[in-house]
mmCIF file of C-alpha atoms in Angstrom:
data_model
loop_
_atom_site.group_PDB
_atom_site.id
_atom_site.type_symbol
_atom_site.label_atom_id
_atom_site.label_comp_id
_atom_site.label_asym_id
_atom_site.label_seq_id
_atom_site.Cartn_x
_atom_site.Cartn_y
_atom_site.Cartn_z
ATOM 1 C CA MET A 80 -16.597 -17.006 -12.117
ATOM 2 C CA GLU A 81 -16.236 -14.977 -14.975
ATOM 3 C CA ILE A 82 -15.838 -11.491 -14.951
ATOM 4 C CA VAL A 83 -15.298 -9.867 -18.578
ATOM 5 C CA ASN A 84 -13.893 -6.294 -17.163
ATOM 6 C CA PRO A 85 -12.398 -7.489 -13.940
ATOM 7 C CA GLU A 86 -10.651 -3.348 -13.491
ATOM 8 C CA GLU A 87 -14.495 -2.173 -13.756
ATOM 9 C CA TYR A 88 -15.674 -4.718 -11.567
ATOM 10 C CA GLU A 89 -13.780 -3.722 -8.773
ATOM 11 C CA ALA A 90 -13.787 0.253 -9.614
ATOM 12 C CA SER A 91 -17.846 -0.367 -8.901
ATOM 13 C CA HIS A 92 -18.162 -3.061 -6.130
ATOM 14 C CA VAL A 93 -14.862 -2.583 -4.039
ATOM 15 C CA HIS A 94 -12.827 0.584 -4.917
ATOM 16 C CA ARG A 95 -16.190 2.930 -4.834
ATOM 17 C CA VAL A 96 -17.541 1.021 -1.740
ATOM 18 C CA TYR A 97 -14.634 2.059 0.536
ATOM 19 C CA GLU A 98 -14.989 5.776 -1.321
ATOM 20 C CA ASN A 99 -18.275 5.677 0.468
ATOM 21 C CA ILE A 100 -17.935 3.810 3.428
ATOM 22 C CA ALA A 101 -14.777 4.886 4.676
ATOM 23 C CA PRO A 102 -15.187 6.510 7.302
ATOM 24 C CA HIS A 103 -17.721 4.344 9.316
ATOM 25 C CA PHE A 104 -15.254 1.556 7.798
ATOM 26 C CA SER A 105 -12.343 3.061 9.726
ATOM 27 C CA ALA A 106 -14.430 3.368 12.756
ATOM 28 C CA THR A 107 -14.732 -0.196 12.894
ATOM 29 C CA ARG A 108 -11.625 -0.803 12.543
ATOM 30 C CA PHE A 109 -8.893 0.094 15.435
ATOM 31 C CA LYS A 110 -8.025 -3.104 16.910
ATOM 32 C CA PRO A 111 -4.735 -4.804 14.964
ATOM 33 C CA TRP A 112 -5.127 -8.859 14.912
ATOM 34 C CA PRO A 113 -3.012 -10.747 16.682
ATOM 35 C CA ILE A 114 -0.447 -12.639 14.356
ATOM 36 C CA VAL A 115 0.112 -9.125 12.614
ATOM 37 C CA GLU A 116 0.872 -7.403 15.673
ATOM 38 C CA ARG A 117 3.212 -10.211 16.444
ATOM 39 C CA PHE A 118 4.642 -10.112 12.640
ATOM 40 C CA LEU A 119 5.215 -6.542 13.120
ATOM 41 C CA CYS A 120 6.784 -6.445 16.858
ATOM 42 C CA ASP A 121 8.983 -9.165 15.972
ATOM 43 C CA LEU A 122 10.932 -6.527 13.167
ATOM 44 C CA PRO A 123 14.409 -5.301 13.842
ATOM 45 C CA ILE A 124 14.984 -1.652 14.597
ATOM 46 C CA GLY A 125 14.943 0.154 11.321
ATOM 47 C CA ALA A 126 13.094 -2.104 9.314
ATOM 48 C CA VAL A 127 11.562 -0.781 6.386
ATOM 49 C CA GLY A 128 8.642 -2.096 5.234
ATOM 50 C CA LEU A 129 5.140 -1.836 3.322
ATOM 51 C CA ASP A 130 1.584 -1.804 4.443
ATOM 52 C CA VAL A 131 0.035 -3.178 1.358
ATOM 53 C CA GLY A 132 -3.698 -2.027 1.383
ATOM 54 C CA CYS A 133 -3.368 -0.097 4.689
ATOM 55 C CA GLY A 134 -6.622 1.466 4.813
ATOM 56 C CA ASN A 135 -7.266 3.334 8.130
ATOM 57 C CA GLY A 136 -3.554 2.755 8.357
ATOM 58 C CA LYS A 137 -4.700 0.761 11.481
ATOM 59 C CA TYR A 138 -0.852 -1.182 11.659
ATOM 60 C CA LEU A 139 0.683 1.842 10.874
ATOM 61 C CA MET A 140 1.401 2.616 14.555
ATOM 62 C CA VAL A 141 1.631 -1.399 15.962
ATOM 63 C CA ASN A 142 5.551 -0.683 16.360
ATOM 64 C CA PRO A 143 7.434 2.548 16.247
ATOM 65 C CA ASN A 144 10.529 1.518 15.823
ATOM 66 C CA VAL A 145 10.271 0.345 11.863
ATOM 67 C CA PHE A 146 9.061 2.704 9.191
ATOM 68 C CA ILE A 147 5.947 1.520 7.233
ATOM 69 C CA VAL A 148 4.746 2.974 4.046
ATOM 70 C CA GLY A 149 1.110 2.520 3.922
ATOM 71 C CA SER A 150 -0.451 2.459 0.446
ATOM 72 C CA ASP A 151 -4.340 2.178 -0.400
ATOM 73 C CA ARG A 152 -6.455 2.250 -3.581
ATOM 74 C CA SER A 153 -9.370 4.331 -1.887
ATOM 75 C CA PRO A 154 -8.041 8.375 -1.053
ATOM 76 C CA SER A 155 -10.611 8.634 1.238
ATOM 77 C CA LEU A 156 -9.244 5.972 3.399
ATOM 78 C CA ILE A 157 -5.478 7.364 3.155
ATOM 79 C CA GLY A 158 -6.608 10.161 3.931
ATOM 80 C CA ILE A 159 -8.251 9.480 7.562
ATOM 81 C CA ALA A 160 -4.333 7.023 7.780
ATOM 82 C CA HIS A 161 -2.521 10.106 6.717
ATOM 83 C CA GLY A 162 -4.238 12.414 9.015
ATOM 84 C CA ARG A 163 -2.864 10.918 12.224
ATOM 85 C CA GLU A 164 0.540 12.237 11.400
ATOM 86 C CA ILE A 165 2.500 8.254 11.785
ATOM 87 C CA GLN A 166 5.128 6.952 9.211
ATOM 88 C CA ASP A 167 3.725 7.692 5.622
ATOM 89 C CA SER A 168 1.044 6.970 3.539
ATOM 90 C CA ILE A 169 0.260 6.913 -0.300
ATOM 91 C CA VAL A 170 -1.860 6.321 -2.464
ATOM 92 C CA ALA A 171 -1.596 3.462 -4.663
ATOM 93 C CA ASP A 172 -2.661 0.062 -6.683
ATOM 94 C CA ALA A 173 -1.179 -3.200 -5.542
ATOM 95 C CA LEU A 174 -0.943 -3.753 -9.365
ATOM 96 C CA ASP A 175 1.380 -0.681 -10.168
ATOM 97 C CA LEU A 176 3.264 -0.302 -6.530
ATOM 98 C CA PRO A 177 5.367 2.737 -7.099
ATOM 99 C CA HIS A 178 8.449 0.628 -5.675
ATOM 100 C CA PRO A 179 11.419 -0.214 -6.556
ATOM 101 C CA ASP A 180 12.514 -3.776 -6.231
ATOM 102 C CA SER A 181 14.170 -5.443 -3.769
ATOM 103 C CA ARG A 182 14.601 -3.046 -1.357
ATOM 104 C CA PHE A 183 11.854 -3.910 1.610
ATOM 105 C CA ASP A 184 12.853 -5.453 4.735
ATOM 106 C CA PHE A 185 9.106 -6.872 5.059
ATOM 107 C CA ALA A 186 5.679 -5.957 4.206
ATOM 108 C CA ILE A 187 2.097 -6.853 5.093
ATOM 109 C CA SER A 188 -1.270 -6.950 3.333
ATOM 110 C CA ILE A 189 -4.331 -7.504 5.570
ATOM 111 C CA ALA A 190 -7.539 -8.404 3.768
ATOM 112 C CA VAL A 191 -6.501 -7.149 0.756
ATOM 113 C CA ILE A 192 -6.239 -9.766 -2.227
ATOM 114 C CA HIS A 193 -9.527 -11.023 -2.010
ATOM 115 C CA HIS A 194 -10.989 -7.862 -3.246
ATOM 116 C CA PHE A 195 -9.305 -8.549 -6.804
ATOM 117 C CA SER A 196 -11.741 -10.531 -8.951
ATOM 118 C CA SER A 197 -9.678 -12.475 -11.052
ATOM 119 C CA LEU A 198 -7.263 -15.597 -10.146
ATOM 120 C CA GLU A 199 -4.680 -13.592 -12.757
ATOM 121 C CA ARG A 200 -5.148 -10.593 -10.645
ATOM 122 C CA ARG A 201 -4.478 -11.720 -6.934
ATOM 123 C CA ARG A 202 -1.699 -13.920 -8.410
ATOM 124 C CA HIS A 203 -0.510 -10.791 -9.676
ATOM 125 C CA ALA A 204 -0.573 -8.878 -6.379
ATOM 126 C CA LEU A 205 1.419 -11.480 -4.882
ATOM 127 C CA LYS A 206 3.906 -10.864 -7.799
ATOM 128 C CA SER A 207 4.150 -7.344 -6.927
ATOM 129 C CA ILE A 208 4.036 -7.431 -3.007
ATOM 130 C CA LEU A 209 6.966 -10.239 -3.727
ATOM 131 C CA ALA A 210 8.564 -8.015 -6.290
ATOM 132 C CA THR A 211 9.496 -5.375 -3.364
ATOM 133 C CA LEU A 212 11.117 -7.951 -0.888
ATOM 134 C CA LYS A 213 14.791 -7.883 -0.472
ATOM 135 C CA ALA A 214 16.085 -11.153 -2.575
ATOM 136 C CA PRO A 215 17.199 -14.039 -0.281
ATOM 137 C CA ASN A 216 21.348 -15.167 -0.512
ATOM 138 C CA ASN A 217 23.233 -16.901 1.410
ATOM 139 C CA ASN A 218 23.326 -15.289 4.227
ATOM 140 C CA THR A 219 20.215 -14.192 4.556
ATOM 141 C CA ASN A 220 16.931 -14.648 4.521
ATOM 142 C CA GLY A 221 15.886 -12.030 2.190
ATOM 143 C CA GLY A 222 12.525 -9.740 2.671
ATOM 144 C CA ARG A 223 9.111 -11.465 4.336
ATOM 145 C CA ALA A 224 5.428 -10.947 3.699
ATOM 146 C CA LEU A 225 2.585 -11.440 5.606
ATOM 147 C CA ILE A 226 -0.823 -12.153 4.034
ATOM 148 C CA TYR A 227 -4.422 -12.567 5.453
ATOM 149 C CA VAL A 228 -7.502 -13.312 3.468
ATOM 150 C CA TRP A 229 -10.693 -14.226 3.846
ATOM 151 C CA ALA A 230 -12.005 -18.498 4.276
ATOM 152 C CA LEU A 231 -14.382 -19.916 2.727
ATOM 153 C CA GLU A 232 -14.224 -22.080 5.834
ATOM 154 C CA GLN A 233 -16.065 -20.126 8.635
ATOM 155 C CA LYS A 234 -18.984 -22.119 9.271
ATOM 156 C CA ASN A 235 -19.341 -20.871 13.188
ATOM 157 C CA SER A 236 -18.732 -17.219 11.907
ATOM 158 C CA ARG A 237 -22.185 -14.824 11.166
ATOM 159 C CA ARG A 238 -21.632 -15.443 7.713
ATOM 160 C CA GLY A 239 -21.701 -19.455 7.829
ATOM 161 C CA TRP A 240 -19.995 -19.985 4.795
ATOM 162 C CA ASP A 241 -18.686 -23.509 4.361
ATOM 163 C CA GLU A 242 -16.372 -26.048 1.946
ATOM 164 C CA GLY A 243 -18.451 -26.412 -1.086
ATOM 165 C CA ASP A 244 -19.657 -22.993 -1.079
ATOM 166 C CA ARG A 245 -19.696 -20.274 -4.179
ATOM 167 C CA GLN A 246 -15.947 -18.529 -3.921
ATOM 168 C CA ASP A 247 -16.647 -15.232 -5.396
ATOM 169 C CA VAL A 248 -19.513 -13.233 -2.994
ATOM 170 C CA PHE A 249 -21.151 -9.811 -2.324
ATOM 171 C CA VAL A 250 -21.021 -9.473 1.234
ATOM 172 C CA PRO A 251 -23.458 -6.206 2.263
ATOM 173 C CA TRP A 252 -21.852 -3.693 4.448
ATOM 174 C CA VAL A 253 -24.559 -1.832 6.172
ATOM 175 C CA MET A 254 -23.867 1.914 7.190
ATOM 176 C CA SER A 255 -24.694 3.127 10.188
ATOM 177 C CA LYS A 256 -27.393 6.118 10.403
ATOM 178 C CA GLN A 257 -24.807 8.381 11.941
ATOM 179 C CA PHE A 258 -22.589 8.477 8.778
ATOM 180 C CA SER A 259 -25.086 7.388 5.914
ATOM 181 C CA SER A 260 -25.423 11.507 5.439
ATOM 182 C CA ALA A 261 -22.203 11.707 3.849
ATOM 183 C CA LYS A 262 -22.482 10.096 0.418
ATOM 184 C CA ALA A 263 -25.007 7.849 -1.365
ATOM 185 C CA GLU A 264 -24.247 7.324 -4.633
ATOM 186 C CA GLY A 265 -24.078 3.626 -6.077
ATOM 187 C CA SER A 266 -26.211 2.489 -3.359
ATOM 188 C CA HIS A 267 -29.407 0.573 -2.744
ATOM 189 C CA GLN A 268 -31.153 2.828 -0.888
ATOM 190 C CA ASN A 269 -33.783 2.097 1.630
ATOM 191 C CA PRO A 270 -35.477 4.361 3.973
ATOM 192 C CA GLN A 271 -33.591 3.417 7.145
ATOM 193 C CA LYS A 272 -30.019 2.426 5.835
ATOM 194 C CA LEU A 273 -27.753 2.283 3.057
ATOM 195 C CA THR A 274 -26.405 -0.793 2.001
ATOM 196 C CA TYR A 275 -23.191 -0.579 0.408
ATOM 197 C CA LEU A 276 -22.051 -4.448 -1.627
ATOM 198 C CA ARG A 277 -18.147 -5.413 -1.760
ATOM 199 C CA TYR A 278 -17.283 -7.939 -3.743
ATOM 200 C CA TYR A 279 -14.634 -11.232 -2.164
ATOM 201 C CA HIS A 280 -12.983 -13.489 -3.257
ATOM 202 C CA LEU A 281 -13.059 -16.593 -0.430
ATOM 203 C CA TYR A 282 -10.075 -18.440 -0.421
ATOM 204 C CA ARG A 283 -10.465 -21.980 -0.060
ATOM 205 C CA LYS A 284 -8.038 -23.960 2.208
ATOM 206 C CA GLY A 285 -4.278 -24.309 0.663
ATOM 207 C CA GLU A 286 -5.569 -22.004 -2.052
ATOM 208 C CA LEU A 287 -3.266 -18.920 -0.827
ATOM 209 C CA GLU A 288 -0.306 -21.266 -0.693
ATOM 210 C CA THR A 289 -1.113 -22.180 -3.668
ATOM 211 C CA ASP A 290 -1.379 -18.669 -5.494
ATOM 212 C CA ILE A 291 2.130 -17.553 -3.127
ATOM 213 C CA ALA A 292 3.996 -20.417 -4.976
ATOM 214 C CA ARG A 293 2.481 -19.489 -8.117
ATOM 215 C CA ALA A 294 3.757 -16.014 -8.067
ATOM 216 C CA GLY A 295 6.872 -16.734 -7.519
ATOM 217 C CA GLY A 296 6.789 -16.885 -3.153
ATOM 218 C CA LYS A 297 8.577 -19.426 -0.571
ATOM 219 C CA LEU A 298 6.251 -20.031 1.952
ATOM 220 C CA LEU A 299 7.469 -20.191 5.554
ATOM 221 C CA GLU A 300 4.359 -20.441 7.850
ATOM 222 C CA SER A 301 1.211 -20.339 7.279
ATOM 223 C CA GLY A 302 -2.277 -21.045 8.888
ATOM 224 C CA TYR A 303 -6.285 -20.122 9.667
ATOM 225 C CA GLU A 304 -6.958 -17.617 12.478
ATOM 226 C CA LYS A 305 -10.796 -15.873 12.630
ATOM 227 C CA ASP A 306 -12.151 -16.943 9.724
ATOM 228 C CA ASN A 307 -9.159 -16.122 7.558
ATOM 229 C CA TRP A 308 -5.909 -17.659 6.134
ATOM 230 C CA TRP A 309 -3.148 -16.619 6.243
ATOM 231 C CA ALA A 310 1.034 -16.821 5.012
ATOM 232 C CA ILE A 311 4.117 -15.671 5.679
ATOM 233 C CA CYS A 312 6.298 -15.359 2.301
ATOM 234 C CA SER A 313 9.430 -14.523 0.941
ATOM 235 C CA PRO A 314 10.944 -14.419 -2.752
ATOM 236 C CA ALA A 315 12.025 -17.649 -3.952
ATOM 237 C CA ARG A 316 14.137 -16.081 -6.397
ATOM 238 C CA MET B 272 5.046 13.045 2.679
ATOM 239 C CA LYS B 273 8.505 11.730 4.313
ATOM 240 C CA ILE B 274 11.865 12.360 2.217
ATOM 241 C CA LEU B 275 12.872 8.660 3.788
ATOM 242 C CA THR B 276 9.763 7.666 1.549
ATOM 243 C CA THR B 277 11.272 9.039 -1.224
ATOM 244 C CA ASN B 278 13.840 6.959 -1.092
ATOM 245 C CA TYR B 279 11.604 4.274 -1.431
ATOM 246 C CA LEU B 280 9.408 5.376 -5.003
ATOM 247 C CA THR B 281 9.856 4.886 -8.424
ATOM 248 C CA CYS B 282 7.343 5.501 -11.367
ATOM 249 C CA ALA B 283 4.348 3.249 -11.110
ATOM 250 C CA LEU B 284 4.040 1.930 -14.981
ATOM 251 C CA ARG B 285 6.119 -0.962 -14.987
ATOM 252 C CA THR B 286 7.413 -0.037 -18.107
ATOM 253 C CA CYS B 287 10.039 2.573 -16.623
ATOM 254 C CA LYS B 288 11.022 0.642 -13.454
ATOM 255 C CA SER B 289 13.286 -1.575 -14.742
ATOM 256 C CA HIS B 290 15.148 1.989 -16.590
ATOM 257 C CA PRO B 291 17.456 3.691 -13.800
ATOM 258 C CA ASN B 292 16.133 7.273 -15.326
ATOM 259 C CA SER B 293 12.891 5.870 -12.883
ATOM 260 C CA PHE B 294 14.671 6.265 -9.717
ATOM 261 C CA PRO B 295 14.500 8.544 -7.695
ATOM 262 C CA LEU B 296 11.389 10.469 -8.458
ATOM 263 C CA HIS B 297 12.067 14.138 -8.838
ATOM 264 C CA PHE B 298 10.776 16.990 -7.205
ATOM 265 C CA ARG B 299 8.684 20.016 -8.873
ATOM 266 C CA ASP B 300 7.465 22.734 -6.783
ATOM 267 C CA ALA B 301 8.003 21.447 -3.917
ATOM 268 C CA GLU B 302 6.244 23.357 -0.632
ATOM 269 C CA LEU B 303 8.127 22.031 2.747
ATOM 270 C CA GLN B 304 6.874 21.883 5.479
ATOM 271 C CA GLN B 305 9.679 21.212 8.809
ATOM 272 C CA ASP B 306 8.015 19.545 11.904
ATOM 273 C CA SER B 307 9.546 18.017 15.000
ATOM 274 C CA SER B 308 9.708 14.968 16.349
ATOM 275 C CA PRO B 309 11.793 13.039 19.086
ATOM 276 C CA PHE B 310 15.626 11.711 17.462
ATOM 277 C CA ASN B 311 15.424 8.076 17.410
ATOM 278 C CA ALA B 312 19.179 7.520 17.317
ATOM 279 C CA SER B 313 19.423 3.713 17.045
ATOM 280 C CA PHE B 314 16.685 3.657 14.211
ATOM 281 C CA ILE B 315 18.825 6.084 12.291
ATOM 282 C CA ALA B 316 21.835 4.225 12.903
ATOM 283 C CA ASN B 317 19.850 1.424 11.198
ATOM 284 C CA ILE B 318 18.030 3.241 8.715
ATOM 285 C CA LEU B 319 21.493 4.383 7.494
ATOM 286 C CA PRO B 320 22.672 1.211 5.748
ATOM 287 C CA ARG B 321 19.370 0.238 3.903
ATOM 288 C CA LEU B 322 19.330 3.675 1.956
ATOM 289 C CA ASP B 323 20.501 4.439 -1.184
ATOM 290 C CA TRP B 324 22.244 7.090 -0.465
ATOM 291 C CA SER B 325 23.093 8.817 -4.189
ATOM 292 C CA ALA B 326 19.046 8.742 -4.593
ATOM 293 C CA LEU B 327 19.218 10.962 -1.330
ATOM 294 C CA LEU B 328 21.693 12.976 -2.597
ATOM 295 C CA THR B 329 20.124 13.710 -5.318
ATOM 296 C CA THR B 330 16.410 14.314 -3.321
ATOM 297 C CA ALA B 331 18.316 16.410 -0.143
ATOM 298 C CA THR B 332 20.082 18.735 -3.186
ATOM 299 C CA GLU B 333 16.758 19.405 -4.904
ATOM 300 C CA LEU B 334 14.834 20.834 -1.984
ATOM 301 C CA GLY B 335 18.038 23.028 -0.632
ATOM 302 C CA PHE B 336 19.829 20.892 1.800
ATOM 303 C CA THR B 337 23.540 20.623 1.564
ATOM 304 C CA ASN B 338 24.667 19.277 4.546
ATOM 305 C CA LEU B 339 24.574 15.817 3.523
ATOM 306 C CA PRO B 340 28.114 14.022 3.385
ATOM 307 C CA LEU B 341 29.289 12.935 -0.674
ATOM 308 C CA GLU B 342 30.234 9.314 0.581
ATOM 309 C CA LYS B 343 27.382 7.353 2.608
ATOM 310 C CA PRO B 344 28.915 7.867 6.125
ATOM 311 C CA THR B 345 29.659 4.311 7.607
ATOM 312 C CA VAL B 346 29.066 6.208 11.345
ATOM 313 C CA VAL B 347 26.320 7.803 12.612
ATOM 314 C CA ASP B 348 27.645 10.566 14.478
ATOM 315 C CA GLU B 349 25.049 13.253 16.081
ATOM 316 C CA ARG B 350 26.051 15.729 13.647
ATOM 317 C CA VAL B 351 25.169 13.106 10.795
ATOM 318 C CA GLY B 352 22.361 12.061 13.344
ATOM 319 C CA MET B 353 20.746 15.030 13.347
ATOM 320 C CA ALA B 354 20.939 16.142 10.049
ATOM 321 C CA LEU B 355 19.573 12.981 8.743
ATOM 322 C CA HIS B 356 16.533 13.042 10.918
ATOM 323 C CA ARG B 357 15.565 16.646 9.997
ATOM 324 C CA ILE B 358 15.966 15.775 6.604
ATOM 325 C CA LEU B 359 14.727 12.126 6.238
ATOM 326 C CA ILE B 360 11.986 12.585 9.327
ATOM 327 C CA GLU B 361 10.969 16.339 10.282
ATOM 328 C CA THR B 362 11.171 17.151 6.440
ATOM 329 C CA GLN B 363 7.137 17.002 5.086
ATOM 330 C CA VAL B 364 6.620 17.492 1.102
ATOM 331 C CA VAL B 365 3.102 18.993 1.732
ATOM 332 C CA GLU B 366 2.554 20.153 -2.014
ATOM 333 C CA GLY B 367 4.351 20.072 -5.031
ATOM 334 C CA LYS B 368 5.264 16.634 -7.937
ATOM 335 C CA LEU B 369 7.035 13.750 -7.824
ATOM 336 C CA VAL B 370 8.207 13.199 -11.924
ATOM 337 C CA CYS B 371 9.103 10.715 -14.044
ATOM 338 C CA ARG B 372 12.426 11.203 -15.488
ATOM 339 C CA ASN B 373 12.009 8.568 -17.957
ATOM 340 C CA CYS B 374 8.582 9.230 -18.963
ATOM 341 C CA GLY B 375 8.097 12.411 -17.453
ATOM 342 C CA HIS B 376 4.416 11.777 -15.665
ATOM 343 C CA GLU B 377 3.590 14.003 -12.743
ATOM 344 C CA TYR B 378 2.493 12.464 -9.372
ATOM 345 C CA ALA B 379 0.904 14.642 -7.390
ATOM 346 C CA ILE B 380 0.778 15.736 -3.606
ATOM 347 C CA HIS B 381 -1.955 16.972 -1.976
ATOM 348 C CA GLN B 382 -2.299 17.744 1.617
ATOM 349 C CA GLY B 383 1.122 15.705 2.233
ATOM 350 C CA ILE B 384 -0.454 12.660 0.075
ATOM 351 C CA ALA B 385 1.499 11.574 -3.143
ATOM 352 C CA ASN B 386 -1.336 10.055 -5.531
ATOM 353 C CA PHE B 387 0.236 7.367 -7.669
ATOM 354 C CA LEU B 388 -2.755 5.758 -9.391
ATOM 355 C CA LEU B 389 -1.925 5.981 -13.340
ATOM 356 C CA PRO B 390 -5.239 7.175 -16.087
ATOM 357 C CA GLY B 391 -5.851 3.360 -16.531
ATOM 358 C CA HIS B 392 -6.831 3.336 -12.747
ATOM 359 C CA LEU B 393 -9.480 5.552 -13.315
ATOM 360 C CA GLY B 394 -11.241 4.448 -15.847
ATOM 361 C CA ILE B 395 -9.765 6.627 -18.521
ATOM 362 C CA SER B 396 -8.563 4.658 -21.455
ATOM 363 C CA PRO B 397 -5.028 5.135 -23.375
ATOM 364 C CA LEU B 398 -6.424 6.015 -26.224
ATOM 365 C CA LEU B 399 -8.546 8.960 -24.838
ATOM 366 C CA LEU B 400 -5.420 10.052 -23.364
ATOM 367 C CA VAL B 401 -3.459 10.233 -26.858
ATOM 368 C CA TRP B 402 -6.585 12.400 -28.520
ATOM 369 C CA GLY B 403 -6.952 14.871 -25.940
ATOM 370 C CA GLY B 404 -3.529 15.266 -25.696
ATOM 371 C CA ALA B 405 -4.006 15.724 -29.859
ATOM 372 C CA LEU B 406 -6.442 18.367 -29.684
ATOM 373 C CA ALA B 407 -4.416 20.092 -26.716
ATOM 374 C CA GLU B 408 -1.697 20.347 -29.341
ATOM 375 C CA ILE B 409 -3.814 21.404 -31.717
ATOM 376 C CA TYR B 410 -5.286 24.531 -29.495
ATOM 377 C CA VAL B 411 -2.472 25.655 -28.018
#
């Protein structure tokens, strides 16, 4: 799929949607995924890292012995993350991260990269994240990033997509009544409930690994968990 | 926003990042709040080697903290540990601006949250900004 202006496209089909659904979305996001939890809990005390696209900040409190700066494009979600008074959170764009290069021990980006609407932007996002990580040298492995993206191959899920299906899709978010009153702009209204459509690029098997390599990353570990592809990588330089 | 975070922040503009003047960012009109949180000695001891000490000294001086040693300590005794905990973890900047000394861009901090979105992220074309700037000059 060729999108003429990916920035505008993501502004309408990703950013505006999250701004509108933030409280409802946040109320459904509280349980850490096991592989993410393990990655964070294995870090040494005093490790410093990033959560790029941290949403409501659910991963910021998993391990209190590390320091994480969470960032998200949605000010409403950062407002929720910040209210928890843990770690720190800022509003920022993953393609223009306000962090110095090569300073971080780790980074996570969970269910974020699949919202970029072109191959170039997805690889750019991975490159930005890799750039923040400590470079490997003779004595150390360098910083490590854990990346999660939604999989195309999920035939047993509610959505039922599988190999051979379209990879660029709109996924509806149906607002529950209790959250519907807040904001209605940009939605498809019906008398009962509001539905917002979010853009996703569903990753094929092997695609995340390829994107990481092309973004200058070295793959350390990868796998599939509950409808998602995940990978742990470090800068190759 | 915590002071520890500012040791890990630079200008979001790609063209500024490689320039030494973009780090650290500088506070303007900062309004501080002192919180209290439990002191974690081993956390502070492990954070210390990771800090950019000269950037921290710059930030601390700008905010009126003058009790940090000029050289990065090699061992964290209780006095230094507590001073670091107080500055890095317990001090919050609740309102103000972070300014890039390379390009002059100001990032607002409001209710403790710094916003690093650039005009391009907000759908404002750079051309319009230039035009707006020119207008502003005419009418000043």
